[in-house]
Amino acid sequence: MEKSNKNEVMSESNIPIWALQEDELFSRLGTDTAHGLSAAEAAARLESVGLNAISQGEQTPAWVIFLRQFKSPIVVLLVVAAGLSFSFQEWLDGIAILVVIFINAVIGFYMEFQAGRSMDALKKMVSISVKVLRDGTLTEINSEMLVPGDVIYLEAGDMTPADARLYNSAQIQLDEASLTGESVPVEKAPAVLPADTPLAEQSNLLFKGTFVTKGNGWAVVFGTGMNTELGKIAHLVGTSEQAATPLEKKLAAFSGRLIKITIGLVAVIFAVGVMGGKPIVEMLETAIALGVAAVPEGLPIVATLALAQGMLRLARHNVIVRKLSAVETLGGTTVICTDKTGTLTQNKMEVEALASPGGAWAKRDDETLLPAGRLPKAQYDRLLQIAILCNNADIAAHKGDFTEIGDPLETGLLKFALRQGEDINGRRLQCPKLSEIPFSSETKIMATQHQTPEGNMVFAKGAAEDLLECCSSLLDSDKNVPITPQHRKVWLVEAEKMASSGMKVIAGAFKSDAKTSKSLTENLVFAGLFGLIDPPRKEIPAAIQECRAAGIEVVMVTGDHPATAKAIGRQLGIIDSDETEVVLGKDMPDFEKLSAADKSRWAATKIFARVSPKQKLDLVSVFQERKDIVGMTGDGVNDAPALKKADIGIAMGQRGTQVAQEVADMVLRDDSFASIVTAIRQGRVIFDNIRKFVVFLLSCNLSELLVIASVSLLFLHFQLKPLQILFINLVTDVLPALALGVTAGSPGIMAHRPRNPDEPIIDRARWRRIIFYSVVLSAGTIGAVYFSHFFIHAGDDWLVQRCNNILFFTLIFSQLFHVFNMGSIDAPFWRTEVVRNRYVWYAIVACIFIIVGLYLIEPIRTALSVVPMSAADWGVSIGTGLLAMVIIRLGKHLEFFQNEKL
């Protein structure tokens, strides 16, 4: 390897990275805390050390995938058949069977290769970003672009993107279970440790792949990619194959059972044929070919391809599905528990109103955005200090647009400050942060301590009801007045009033002369309320109505104020009136203590407010106990357990933490609820398409079985040839089945209730359909031979080749036209999803070209025992195929089949 390894160059000293003094650390890594690396230096180091990525091992070579296609037991049977043909000097048949084996291998290779490429494309879409200091500016980049020496900022919910040394932190804790197996979060802190400190006790180091569960901190990267602790483990472990999905296992088991049944039937047909005087070799080849025809052995790989292509379609709709098995579950979702902020709303927060003990301001009353004239100066200044200093977000304005990094609520506060003419960076430089208590879902409060011209000051913000409990006084004009229970009641009513108009309400407080971080949230001075508006997304009401029509319950689960939640829920159509009950988190007992009445109440509730992550987990359990299939949204590190327990864990791509995204089944790149509904619709479509081509393949194969069995049992003289059976499967099975896999879906796909995930792929109703389809196709095929003989060639002798050819081509056209019967009966025939699928038409045109080719090319025609046919005979074959399609289409409307719509 020619490249120099920067990681190794930077570790030349005998002193390990965790034992270095801070100045030695930055000197060795060639960086500093004020500016980080320059873009040019970072690019040079990236060229030297390569991407910050764990090697996934070598991909399976294409030639190995191709050779795998010959491992099937079916191929072994065909090789035996070819060997028998050669042994009896049937050279043309033997060569033709070998050609069929090769063509089957090429088709199998293409489908498996395409499925692999689809999965690789999906992996590339799932990237992790990291906040890094480059050229003195905090920016977000793809974590793969990190290099040793980069200065990074991590907070609760972030995944550590590389091995790094911590140099500044606020109560930071990490989950290192992925590295050490330790389930309890580990506290980390800047320190210089002894050189012999073991890995598990290196408390100043952050390791790639671990998660920040609490607090935040700054660190400098010293190891990337395979030169991290995680990389070393990955190198030792190597790679393992991805496990089959439940659907693939079902299909494989289904094919296995079908093979056993087919072997029995083929044995009977072989015995009857031999007893009827047919040559043993011909009957053996027929039996083997019939076995191949009866079993859709490519079913699992076609299903995998359909799932993978469906995942790519979802990606184009802003939904990244992380687990293939999730696609199967999507269509059965019965309950969606969704967050409000950013999912149902636009996540573009703007300060709409201020309220303080000395006055109030509302944007709608004062378009000039100058609240300073409506509030006492002391209160206005304090609220601005809280908005700017008790805030970890960053923002820059350029020609009226804002570049935002951080939580939308915090960037909304910064936008408000910028519009008041505040110099955010100047204010922060003037008042450097000394310590911090990060926001948590348990306390619902954030507090920071700063060194200011007035001395040490604490600024805090959080939920009104929680922050007011931490206040011992309030700021009235420029005086601190002791707070009373009546004061608290008044301000809770004011918060309720603001929230009922749809605003998110945040309280602000402060205090001076703070000594230690442990007492940051005690004896605060209440400064006022911020009211922020986050408008609902325009597309959400229609999406919620679509869920209702599909039998899917939508439940809002939010940490926000109940009045805000109810106002937004009413606007979006989740609830119909103001009288609807909202369940508060404080009124939700632990799952173990829930009574049957409590569970019924929860199941009937549409809005839950001030809910903790633990209560989200309990809510999922309640719905799952009812046998519901639950989709749960989440964005925070504490949401991970609920996301993992839900049948479909849905993480936010824009505002979601990396912890949430890691455990989720799917990630919304636009954070919109409408994308969840799109995903469910696509999930239903994908599963419906899989059912379509399973029904199509089975009905076609069973029709071939019935034709051959009928001809054998009736001792008719115009049996199909083995090569003809194999050709039929190549023409009518592969291309139309693949086309069915990319059907757009029935117009009424969301008008039906969710399917039961425990029901088989082929239920009783569909088995009835398959048998009905097969009987019509086989009866029509044999009937076409009799019609031709008695009405077109009346008085002529039975010509074996002509009868055989009519049987052959009628079965081909019947199966080709049969693909249109896979459309639903929810729409007129010409508007069904299959008829409108252009790939189905492409498949049929391609099949017709192949048929014309075999008829015109002499060697192929000879191999398949095809003789010239009259126009009338062609008309019989094509007409019978169309007639079978019409009969089946009409039959689908019979009450016998109405319990299931295909």
mmCIF file of N, CA, C and O in Angstrom, residues 350 395-404 415 418-419:
data_model
loop_
_atom_site.group_PDB
_atom_site.id
_atom_site.type_symbol
_atom_site.label_atom_id
_atom_site.label_comp_id
_atom_site.label_asym_id
_atom_site.label_seq_id
_atom_site.Cartn_x
_atom_site.Cartn_y
_atom_site.Cartn_z
ATOM 1 N N GLU A 350 -40.912 30.187 14.083
ATOM 2 C CA GLU A 350 -40.721 31.637 14.153
ATOM 3 C C GLU A 350 -41.365 32.127 15.441
ATOM 4 O O GLU A 350 -42.455 31.679 15.815
ATOM 5 N N ILE A 395 -26.437 30.105 13.445
ATOM 6 C CA ILE A 395 -27.205 30.637 12.324
ATOM 7 C C ILE A 395 -26.434 31.771 11.676
ATOM 8 O O ILE A 395 -25.679 32.492 12.336
ATOM 9 N N ALA A 396 -26.593 31.896 10.377
ATOM 10 C CA ALA A 396 -25.978 33.008 9.647
ATOM 11 C C ALA A 396 -26.981 33.516 8.634
ATOM 12 O O ALA A 396 -27.710 32.730 8.008
ATOM 13 N N ALA A 397 -27.066 34.836 8.490
ATOM 14 C CA ALA A 397 -28.006 35.454 7.554
ATOM 15 C C ALA A 397 -27.251 35.940 6.327
ATOM 16 O O ALA A 397 -26.155 36.489 6.426
ATOM 17 N N HIS A 398 -27.875 35.681 5.140
ATOM 18 C CA HIS A 398 -27.268 36.146 3.895
ATOM 19 C C HIS A 398 -28.378 36.473 2.899
ATOM 20 O O HIS A 398 -29.126 35.585 2.469
ATOM 21 N N LYS A 399 -28.502 37.763 2.599
ATOM 22 C CA LYS A 399 -29.520 38.252 1.650
ATOM 23 C C LYS A 399 -30.914 37.755 2.007
ATOM 24 O O LYS A 399 -31.680 37.298 1.152
ATOM 25 N N GLY A 400 -31.244 37.832 3.280
ATOM 26 C CA GLY A 400 -32.587 37.466 3.728
ATOM 27 C C GLY A 400 -32.784 36.001 4.014
ATOM 28 O O GLY A 400 -33.801 35.601 4.571
ATOM 29 N N ASP A 401 -31.820 35.138 3.600
ATOM 30 C CA ASP A 401 -31.918 33.701 3.876
ATOM 31 C C ASP A 401 -31.055 33.353 5.083
ATOM 32 O O ASP A 401 -30.096 34.056 5.402
ATOM 33 N N PHE A 402 -31.414 32.241 5.725
ATOM 34 C CA PHE A 402 -30.689 31.819 6.916
ATOM 35 C C PHE A 402 -30.061 30.450 6.690
ATOM 36 O O PHE A 402 -30.695 29.553 6.137
ATOM 37 N N THR A 403 -28.809 30.322 7.110
ATOM 38 C CA THR A 403 -28.154 29.015 7.172
ATOM 39 C C THR A 403 -28.226 28.551 8.615
ATOM 40 O O THR A 403 -27.654 29.201 9.500
ATOM 41 N N GLU A 404 -28.929 27.450 8.858
ATOM 42 C CA GLU A 404 -29.226 27.028 10.226
ATOM 43 C C GLU A 404 -28.556 25.697 10.547
ATOM 44 O O GLU A 404 -28.583 24.777 9.741
ATOM 45 N N LYS A 415 -33.179 33.406 14.935
ATOM 46 C CA LYS A 415 -33.720 34.242 13.840
ATOM 47 C C LYS A 415 -34.435 35.467 14.402
ATOM 48 O O LYS A 415 -34.311 36.575 13.871
ATOM 49 N N LEU A 418 -31.776 37.919 15.481
ATOM 50 C CA LEU A 418 -31.168 38.579 14.320
ATOM 51 C C LEU A 418 -32.072 39.677 13.771
ATOM 52 O O LEU A 418 -31.604 40.762 13.396
ATOM 53 N N ARG A 419 -33.367 39.402 13.751
ATOM 54 C CA ARG A 419 -34.310 40.396 13.219
ATOM 55 C C ARG A 419 -34.439 41.614 14.135
ATOM 56 O O ARG A 419 -34.940 42.652 13.723
#
